[in-house]
Backbone as a chain_set.jsonl record, in Angstrom:
{"seq": "MIFFISCDDSSPSENSPSSADSMIESNSLSDIHGTSIGDDINYVMDKIRPHIVSEMPDEVTARIPLNIKDSTFYDIDYDFRDGMLYSIDLDIFPKDLKDCKILFTEFQNYYDKSYGKGSQDEGYVVWYTKTKDGDDLEISMIDESSAHKKPYLAITFYQEDGIAD", "coords": {"N": [[106.095, -205.369, -55.339], [104.072, -202.595, -54.649], [100.778, -201.594, -55.255], [98.577, -198.882, -55.73], [95.35, -197.899, -56.314], [93.299, -195.368, -57.478], [90.109, -194.536, -56.15], [88.444, -192.804, -57.31], [85.682, -191.813, -59.269], [85.917, -190.479, -61.62], [87.384, -190.2, -64.886], [90.823, -191.125, -65.445], [93.26, -188.554, -65.515], [95.788, -186.203, -66.537], [96.002, -184.702, -64.284], [95.348, -186.149, -62.011], [96.075, -188.613, -59.494], [97.005, -191.912, -60.461], [98.266, -194.272, -59.779], [100.467, -195.401, -57.175], [102.606, -197.046, -57.274], [105.323, -196.832, -57.969], [106.289, -195.32, -55.97], [106.782, -196.702, -53.612], [109.013, -199.092, -53.529], [108.964, -202.326, -53.022], [109.098, -205.614, -51.542], [107.753, -206.543, -49.46], [105.148, -205.886, -47.094], [105.909, -204.09, -45.057], [108.128, -202.837, -46.024], [109.993, -200.044, -47.202], [110.988, -198.511, -50.017], [112.595, -200.741, -50.574], [113.819, -201.317, -48.142], [113.703, -202.417, -44.712], [112.467, -202.2, -41.333], [114.86, -203.078, -38.957], [116.859, -203.773, -40.696], [120.352, -203.883, -41.513], [122.612, -201.126, -41.232], [124.537, -200.822, -43.29], [123.444, -202.279, -45.425], [121.099, -200.769, -45.904], [122.256, -198.311, -46.617], [123.575, -199.027, -49.001], [121.341, -199.547, -50.614], [120.087, -197.033, -50.837], [121.959, -195.148, -51.554], [122.293, -193.584, -54.059], [120.351, -191.652, -53.695], [120.759, -190.116, -51.438], [120.55, -187.192, -49.488], [121.246, -186.085, -47.135], [123.369, -186.912, -44.442], [124.135, -188.385, -41.388], [125.756, -189.869, -38.496], [123.795, -191.651, -37.296], [121.512, -191.259, -38.772], [119.906, -190.884, -41.886], [118.895, -189.165, -44.802], [116.966, -189.538, -47.67], [116.04, -188.419, -50.914], [113.618, -188.851, -53.274], [112.648, -188.583, -56.53], [109.441, -188.764, -58.073], [107.857, -190.947, -60.424], [105.27, -190.636, -60.931], [102.256, -188.762, -61.299], [101.063, -187.661, -59.07], [102.669, -186.622, -57.073], [105.519, -184.562, -56.425], [107.904, -185.297, -55.259], [109.353, -187.501, -52.772], [110.526, -187.718, -49.419], [112.628, -189.75, -47.455], [113.378, -190.515, -44.232], [115.762, -192.242, -42.471], [116.378, -193.815, -39.473], [118.797, -195.03, -37.216], [119.732, -197.429, -34.745], [122.231, -198.743, -32.829], [123.429, -199.645, -35.199], [121.334, -200.72, -36.64], [118.306, -200.429, -38.508], [115.65, -198.654, -37.129], [113.574, -196.872, -37.379], [111.511, -195.366, -39.827], [110.7, -192.569, -41.65], [108.413, -191.492, -43.879], [107.869, -188.954, -46.009], [105.585, -187.389, -47.99], [105.001, -185.288, -50.714], [102.513, -184.171, -52.269], [101.18, -182.686, -55.317], [98.925, -181.097, -54.933], [96.177, -180.317, -52.625], [93.935, -181.943, -53.118], [95.046, -184.264, -54.3], [96.572, -185.058, -52.147], [94.624, -185.846, -50.294], [93.486, -187.963, -51.739], [95.682, -189.749, -51.882], [96.038, -190.211, -49.127], [93.674, -191.613, -48.521], [94.025, -193.852, -50.204], [96.383, -195.028, -49.124], [95.419, -195.54, -46.524], [93.335, -197.371, -47.039], [94.863, -199.447, -48.158], [96.63, -200.165, -46.014], [94.71, -200.787, -44.061], [93.565, -203.061, -45.231], [95.801, -204.702, -45.223], [96.682, -204.866, -42.503], [94.47, -204.836, -40.871], [91.74, -202.836, -39.665], [92.797, -199.589, -39.037], [93.396, -197.674, -36.051], [91.92, -194.544, -35.268], [92.774, -191.254, -34.294], [92.643, -187.957, -33.5], [93.286, -187.081, -36.171], [95.327, -188.797, -36.882], [96.06, -192.053, -38.201], [96.587, -195.283, -37.105], [98.383, -198.33, -37.227], [99.232, -201.564, -35.997], [101.782, -203.979, -36.093], [104.15, -206.585, -36.807], [107.733, -206.654, -37.144], [109.959, -208.069, -39.623], [111.603, -209.558, -38.047], [110.041, -210.144, -35.914], [109.61, -208.178, -34.007], [107.768, -205.541, -32.32], [105.918, -203.241, -34.286], [104.904, -200.034, -35.201], [102.811, -198.355, -37.417], [102.124, -195.237, -38.536], [100.037, -192.63, -39.805], [99.451, -189.374, -41.068], [97.776, -186.522, -42.332], [99.43, -183.727, -42.838], [98.982, -181.295, -43.985], [97.593, -178.889, -43.274], [99.021, -177.919, -41.015], [101.528, -177.452, -42.145], [101.005, -175.797, -44.206], [100.982, -176.543, -46.885], [100.528, -179.193, -49.293], [101.008, -182.247, -47.706], [101.865, -185.358, -46.626], [102.463, -187.633, -44.055], [104.049, -190.624, -43.158], [104.945, -192.98, -40.785], [107.135, -195.536, -39.748], [107.782, -197.338, -36.974], [109.771, -198.921, -34.611], [109.426, -200.415, -31.497], [109.807, -202.077, -28.448], [106.974, -203.565, -26.998], [105.179, -201.688, -27.979], [102.939, -202.414, -29.358], [101.294, -203.44, -27.481]], "CA": [[105.689, -204.038, -55.723], [102.793, -202.232, -54.063], [99.984, -200.795, -56.163], [97.446, -198.157, -55.171], [94.472, -197.464, -57.386], [92.352, -194.362, -57.019], [88.704, -194.928, -56.17], [87.718, -191.701, -57.912], [84.893, -192.313, -60.384], [86.208, -189.74, -62.848], [88.401, -190.875, -65.68], [92.157, -190.644, -65.13], [93.765, -187.456, -66.33], [97.121, -185.796, -66.158], [95.934, -183.989, -63.026], [94.929, -186.97, -60.88], [96.925, -189.789, -59.32], [96.438, -193.163, -60.955], [98.843, -195.323, -58.948], [101.655, -194.973, -56.445], [103.462, -198.214, -57.181], [106.747, -196.506, -58.048], [106.674, -194.591, -54.771], [107.312, -197.646, -52.635], [109.515, -200.278, -54.201], [109.164, -203.287, -51.939], [108.633, -206.985, -51.668], [107.067, -206.84, -48.212], [104.249, -204.806, -46.7], [106.538, -203.108, -44.188], [109.302, -202.272, -46.689], [109.939, -198.739, -47.868], [112.069, -198.401, -50.997], [113.453, -201.905, -50.486], [114.42, -201.478, -46.825], [112.755, -202.74, -43.656], [112.903, -202.053, -39.954], [115.733, -204.18, -38.554], [117.95, -203.947, -41.651], [121.674, -203.371, -41.173], [122.874, -199.799, -41.799], [125.276, -200.933, -44.561], [122.478, -202.708, -46.437], [120.25, -199.618, -46.219], [123.082, -197.324, -47.331], [123.779, -199.527, -50.368], [120.072, -199.425, -51.353], [119.633, -195.644, -51.036], [123.104, -194.263, -51.81], [122.113, -192.572, -55.121], [119.315, -190.69, -53.346], [121.064, -189.478, -50.155], [120.712, -185.737, -49.483], [121.778, -185.715, -45.827], [123.875, -188.11, -43.772], [124.758, -188.26, -40.077], [126.092, -191.244, -38.079], [122.645, -192.505, -37.01], [120.341, -190.795, -39.522], [120.152, -190.603, -43.301], [117.709, -188.725, -45.533], [117.002, -189.736, -49.119], [114.976, -187.748, -51.658], [113.381, -189.645, -54.47], [111.62, -188.02, -57.415], [108.443, -189.75, -58.451], [107.482, -191.1, -61.819], [103.821, -190.527, -60.992], [101.843, -187.372, -61.399], [100.412, -187.174, -57.865], [103.632, -186.008, -56.172], [106.748, -184.144, -57.073], [108.98, -186.085, -54.676], [109.163, -187.896, -51.389], [111.718, -187.846, -48.594], [112.615, -190.858, -46.509], [114.366, -190.397, -43.159], [116.091, -193.525, -41.872], [117.051, -193.66, -38.186], [119.465, -196.267, -36.821], [120.156, -197.629, -33.357], [123.181, -199.865, -32.789], [123.69, -200.101, -36.558], [120.152, -201.344, -37.234], [117.221, -199.504, -38.819], [114.524, -198.804, -36.202], [112.499, -195.93, -37.684], [111.481, -194.812, -41.183], [109.705, -191.52, -41.854], [108.139, -191.259, -45.294], [107.179, -187.681, -46.199], [105.132, -187.301, -49.375], [104.625, -183.93, -51.044], [101.666, -184.151, -53.47], [101.131, -181.385, -55.981], [97.835, -180.275, -54.412], [95.44, -180.897, -51.503], [93.066, -183.016, -53.61], [95.864, -185.461, -54.44], [96.969, -185.47, -50.806], [93.482, -186.574, -49.728], [93.366, -189.226, -52.469], [96.755, -190.628, -51.425], [95.732, -190.595, -47.753], [92.641, -192.653, -48.595], [94.606, -195.048, -50.805], [97.249, -195.654, -48.133], [94.585, -196.059, -45.439], [92.678, -198.588, -47.526], [95.888, -200.466, -48.326], [97.076, -200.643, -44.704], [93.566, -201.448, -43.425], [93.457, -204.392, -45.825], [96.991, -205.473, -44.868], [96.894, -205.023, -41.068], [93.226, -204.645, -40.138], [91.334, -201.431, -39.585], [93.644, -198.778, -38.176], [92.7, -196.826, -35.076], [92.018, -193.133, -35.623], [92.767, -190.342, -33.164], [93.128, -186.601, -33.785], [93.854, -186.98, -37.512], [96.246, -189.905, -37.121], [95.593, -193.426, -38.325], [97.691, -196.098, -36.603], [98.299, -199.778, -37.352], [100.283, -202.277, -35.282], [102.137, -205.246, -36.706], [105.47, -207.083, -36.394], [108.798, -206.566, -38.133], [110.34, -209.389, -40.144], [112.26, -210.262, -36.954], [109.056, -210.397, -34.865], [109.509, -207.072, -33.059], [106.585, -204.71, -32.476], [106.055, -202.156, -35.247], [103.77, -199.128, -35.338], [102.754, -197.577, -38.649], [101.176, -194.145, -38.329], [99.896, -191.749, -40.958], [98.692, -188.155, -40.829], [97.81, -185.462, -43.343], [99.989, -182.554, -42.156], [98.857, -180.154, -44.9], [97.186, -177.657, -42.57], [100.116, -177.45, -40.165], [102.672, -177.03, -42.96], [100.495, -174.858, -45.219], [101.231, -177.101, -48.218], [100.166, -180.616, -49.298], [102.058, -182.985, -47.014], [101.397, -186.592, -46.0], [103.562, -188.249, -43.314], [103.858, -192.007, -42.729], [106.085, -193.37, -39.96], [107.3, -196.929, -39.33], [108.554, -197.169, -35.753], [109.932, -200.152, -33.843], [109.696, -200.285, -30.073], [109.262, -203.191, -27.683], [105.751, -203.316, -26.248], [104.361, -200.626, -28.568], [101.679, -202.977, -29.851], [100.53, -203.988, -26.346]], "C": [[104.301, -203.782, -55.144], [102.057, -201.33, -55.05], [98.849, -200.136, -55.419], [96.625, -197.648, -56.341], [93.474, -196.474, -56.811], [90.93, -194.862, -57.148], [87.839, -193.828, -56.766], [86.962, -192.211, -59.128], [85.1, -191.525, -61.665], [87.3, -190.477, -63.61], [89.766, -190.293, -65.355], [92.556, -189.518, -66.067], [95.17, -187.14, -65.87], [97.14, -185.181, -64.773], [95.531, -184.844, -61.841], [95.831, -188.181, -60.741], [96.248, -191.035, -59.855], [97.03, -194.363, -60.247], [100.092, -194.785, -58.283], [102.65, -196.113, -56.327], [104.942, -197.869, -57.245], [107.227, -195.767, -56.81], [107.317, -195.511, -53.753], [107.717, -198.893, -53.389], [109.8, -201.303, -53.121], [108.648, -204.664, -52.302], [107.822, -207.401, -50.459], [106.225, -205.641, -47.818], [104.932, -203.734, -45.885], [107.818, -202.529, -44.777], [108.997, -200.887, -47.239], [111.186, -198.643, -48.736], [113.096, -199.519, -50.813], [114.152, -202.108, -49.155], [113.332, -201.715, -45.792], [113.35, -202.427, -42.295], [113.704, -203.293, -39.58], [116.886, -204.42, -39.515], [119.232, -203.302, -41.128], [121.928, -202.047, -41.898], [123.595, -199.887, -43.147], [124.363, -201.37, -45.7], [121.606, -201.531, -46.88], [121.041, -198.599, -47.034], [123.324, -197.752, -48.779], [122.519, -199.342, -51.214], [119.752, -197.98, -51.725], [120.728, -194.682, -51.454], [122.872, -193.235, -52.926], [121.142, -191.451, -54.746], [119.609, -189.896, -52.075], [121.25, -187.973, -50.337], [121.292, -185.242, -48.166], [122.197, -186.986, -45.106], [124.549, -187.734, -42.466], [125.021, -189.688, -39.59], [124.883, -192.161, -37.87], [121.384, -192.097, -37.758], [120.742, -190.446, -40.95], [118.832, -190.165, -43.927], [117.953, -188.926, -47.027], [115.838, -188.986, -49.743], [114.848, -188.461, -52.989], [112.303, -188.982, -55.319], [110.674, -189.127, -57.86], [108.219, -189.778, -59.944], [105.974, -191.036, -61.985], [103.443, -189.066, -60.898], [101.226, -186.825, -60.117], [101.368, -186.516, -56.876], [104.845, -185.557, -56.962], [107.934, -184.927, -56.545], [108.545, -186.61, -53.313], [110.513, -188.004, -50.714], [111.537, -189.043, -47.682], [113.738, -190.61, -45.511], [114.531, -191.77, -42.522], [116.845, -193.254, -40.572], [117.563, -195.025, -37.728], [119.795, -196.248, -35.335], [121.02, -198.881, -33.346], [123.381, -200.484, -34.169], [122.532, -200.755, -37.268], [119.054, -200.299, -37.42], [116.056, -199.718, -37.854], [113.385, -197.832, -36.479], [112.649, -195.441, -39.124], [110.365, -193.774, -41.218], [109.593, -191.254, -43.345], [107.307, -189.998, -45.401], [106.873, -187.512, -47.677], [104.606, -185.897, -49.617], [103.824, -183.907, -52.348], [101.589, -182.752, -54.064], [100.0, -180.501, -55.491], [97.085, -181.025, -53.313], [94.524, -182.043, -51.925], [93.846, -184.32, -53.712], [96.344, -185.968, -53.086], [95.856, -186.288, -50.153], [93.296, -187.935, -50.412], [94.435, -190.214, -51.998], [96.52, -191.101, -49.995], [94.728, -191.748, -47.744], [93.199, -193.946, -49.166], [95.524, -195.78, -49.832], [96.425, -196.263, -47.008], [93.899, -197.351, -45.857], [93.671, -199.737, -47.652], [96.311, -201.045, -46.972], [95.938, -201.288, -43.926], [93.421, -202.878, -43.938], [94.61, -205.285, -45.376], [97.072, -205.806, -43.385], [95.62, -204.974, -40.239], [92.947, -203.158, -39.998], [92.203, -200.678, -38.583], [92.809, -197.978, -37.196], [92.96, -195.369, -35.439], [91.902, -192.275, -34.384], [93.395, -189.026, -33.589], [93.851, -186.5, -35.13], [94.862, -188.054, -37.863], [95.469, -191.182, -37.387], [96.802, -194.28, -37.963], [97.372, -197.572, -36.782], [99.455, -200.382, -36.562], [100.503, -203.62, -35.957], [103.487, -205.685, -36.144], [106.468, -206.862, -37.52], [109.101, -207.975, -38.637], [111.051, -210.224, -39.087], [111.324, -210.523, -35.781], [108.93, -209.313, -33.82], [108.252, -206.252, -33.346], [106.867, -203.533, -33.399], [104.765, -201.353, -35.287], [103.905, -198.404, -36.672], [101.719, -196.492, -38.405], [101.187, -193.236, -39.548], [99.059, -190.547, -40.565], [98.85, -187.222, -42.027], [98.214, -184.189, -42.609], [99.848, -181.276, -42.984], [98.521, -178.856, -44.181], [98.335, -177.078, -41.766], [101.28, -176.886, -40.977], [102.297, -176.053, -44.074], [100.907, -175.236, -46.641], [100.835, -178.57, -48.162], [101.313, -181.458, -48.742], [101.447, -184.159, -46.263], [102.596, -187.268, -45.337], [103.167, -189.655, -42.872], [105.121, -192.422, -41.988], [106.009, -194.849, -39.616], [108.254, -196.882, -38.141], [108.575, -198.463, -34.96], [110.206, -199.81, -32.392], [109.047, -201.446, -29.344], [108.021, -202.76, -26.915], [104.821, -202.275, -26.845], [102.996, -201.144, -29.028], [100.816, -203.561, -28.73], [99.349, -203.101, -25.976]], "O": [[103.45, -204.672, -55.154], [102.648, -200.41, -55.615], [98.221, -200.76, -54.564], [97.164, -197.031, -57.26], [92.874, -196.726, -55.767], [90.578, -195.527, -58.123], [86.613, -193.921, -56.724], [87.518, -192.954, -59.935], [84.519, -191.863, -62.696], [88.042, -191.277, -63.041], [89.876, -189.111, -65.028], [92.231, -189.53, -67.255], [95.678, -187.742, -64.923], [98.194, -185.139, -64.138], [95.38, -184.31, -60.742], [96.304, -188.724, -61.739], [95.036, -191.192, -59.711], [96.359, -195.387, -60.122], [100.704, -193.831, -58.765], [103.448, -196.15, -55.39], [105.75, -198.559, -56.624], [108.431, -195.6, -56.613], [108.293, -195.138, -53.102], [106.866, -199.662, -53.837], [110.774, -201.169, -52.381], [107.872, -204.841, -53.241], [107.261, -208.496, -50.435], [106.552, -204.506, -48.167], [104.573, -202.562, -46.002], [108.528, -201.795, -44.089], [107.883, -200.606, -47.681], [112.308, -198.691, -48.232], [114.302, -199.287, -50.885], [115.003, -202.991, -49.043], [112.192, -201.281, -45.959], [114.568, -202.392, -42.123], [113.285, -204.419, -39.851], [117.8, -205.183, -39.201], [119.196, -202.31, -40.4], [121.507, -201.87, -43.041], [123.299, -199.108, -44.053], [124.496, -200.881, -46.821], [121.399, -201.318, -48.075], [120.543, -198.083, -48.035], [123.28, -196.918, -49.684], [122.612, -199.019, -52.398], [119.209, -197.721, -52.799], [120.451, -193.506, -51.689], [123.241, -192.075, -52.736], [121.112, -190.413, -55.407], [118.786, -189.076, -51.668], [121.996, -187.527, -51.209], [121.775, -184.113, -48.083], [121.499, -187.999, -45.141], [125.426, -186.871, -42.435], [124.549, -190.636, -40.218], [124.941, -193.336, -38.232], [120.292, -192.547, -37.41], [121.766, -189.808, -41.193], [117.778, -190.723, -43.622], [118.99, -188.543, -47.568], [114.758, -188.925, -49.156], [115.819, -188.649, -53.722], [111.165, -188.836, -54.872], [111.073, -190.283, -58.003], [108.371, -188.772, -60.636], [105.452, -191.344, -63.056], [104.239, -188.236, -60.461], [100.892, -185.642, -60.062], [100.908, -185.899, -55.915], [105.157, -186.098, -58.023], [108.875, -185.198, -57.289], [107.51, -186.215, -52.777], [111.516, -188.337, -51.345], [110.438, -189.316, -47.199], [114.905, -190.508, -45.89], [113.557, -192.385, -42.087], [117.845, -192.536, -40.575], [116.867, -196.035, -37.834], [120.093, -195.206, -34.753], [120.596, -199.946, -33.795], [123.49, -201.703, -34.296], [122.694, -201.288, -38.366], [118.893, -199.399, -36.595], [115.527, -200.825, -37.759], [112.323, -197.953, -35.87], [113.751, -195.142, -39.583], [109.224, -194.066, -40.86], [110.557, -190.844, -43.991], [106.166, -189.964, -44.94], [107.776, -187.494, -48.514], [103.842, -185.373, -48.806], [104.384, -183.653, -53.414], [101.895, -181.762, -53.399], [100.083, -179.278, -55.61], [97.319, -182.213, -53.091], [94.353, -183.007, -51.178], [93.371, -185.365, -53.267], [96.505, -187.173, -52.896], [96.126, -187.313, -49.527], [92.99, -188.931, -49.757], [94.134, -191.381, -51.744], [96.772, -192.263, -49.679], [94.918, -192.739, -47.038], [92.884, -195.026, -48.667], [95.462, -197.004, -49.717], [96.698, -197.384, -46.58], [93.888, -198.322, -45.1], [93.358, -200.872, -47.295], [96.347, -202.263, -46.797], [96.172, -202.25, -43.195], [93.18, -203.799, -43.157], [94.424, -206.485, -45.17], [97.484, -206.909, -43.029], [95.686, -205.064, -39.013], [93.835, -202.329, -40.195], [92.328, -201.082, -37.426], [91.657, -197.643, -37.473], [94.058, -195.002, -35.857], [91.053, -192.515, -33.525], [94.557, -188.991, -33.994], [94.919, -185.893, -35.211], [95.218, -188.206, -39.032], [94.368, -191.376, -36.872], [97.908, -194.039, -38.448], [96.253, -198.016, -36.527], [100.529, -199.787, -36.468], [99.557, -204.307, -36.341], [103.91, -205.189, -35.1], [106.109, -206.879, -38.697], [108.556, -208.954, -38.127], [111.107, -211.449, -39.198], [111.751, -211.062, -34.759], [108.215, -209.495, -32.835], [107.734, -206.261, -34.462], [107.921, -202.902, -33.311], [103.674, -201.912, -35.393], [104.977, -197.904, -37.014], [100.564, -196.791, -38.101], [102.202, -193.091, -40.23], [98.082, -190.671, -39.826], [99.912, -187.147, -42.646], [97.426, -183.636, -41.842], [100.523, -180.284, -42.712], [99.124, -177.822, -44.468], [98.594, -175.877, -41.827], [101.943, -175.945, -40.54], [103.161, -175.548, -44.79], [101.147, -174.373, -47.486], [100.807, -179.146, -47.075], [102.44, -181.398, -49.235], [100.615, -183.975, -45.375], [103.63, -187.457, -45.976], [102.102, -189.861, -42.291], [106.231, -192.242, -42.488], [104.953, -195.356, -39.238], [109.396, -196.441, -38.273], [107.527, -199.037, -34.668], [111.099, -199.02, -32.085], [107.883, -201.767, -29.583], [108.015, -201.717, -26.262], [103.767, -202.0, -26.272], [102.022, -200.393, -29.079], [99.744, -204.108, -28.986], [98.607, -203.418, -25.046]]}, "num_chains": 1, "name": "protein.A"}
């Protein structure tokens, strides 16, 4: 389980995020909702079946309501190549811009601690690591609130040979 704690010095209230542990249910740093890059499509489908809102042969979208007060829900897009998971897009929709900024900082601090300081470019933060099978993995995050005119945080896990070179 992954835990995120707000660094805000104000006391927790109903209006501020206190943790995002229920958002990502995982046993590994690169897992999202119990699935990892490289997992078989049938395994992923079994894990997310109750949450599927859209399904195509090589792409599935799940929507998961949160038990935390900082977001109303999150969407996870799973993309498959040759029956294996190669990309995960995690879209988080916080209730307001303040919570979006707090979550961005919490995720950045978490991934910086896990993978080393991420590189920043034009609003993106990017980390490079390896999948459980040793393939190159890029994790990128951006606050897309301005472009979408609503609180919106996007995190992508993408596998591609040589991406970390």
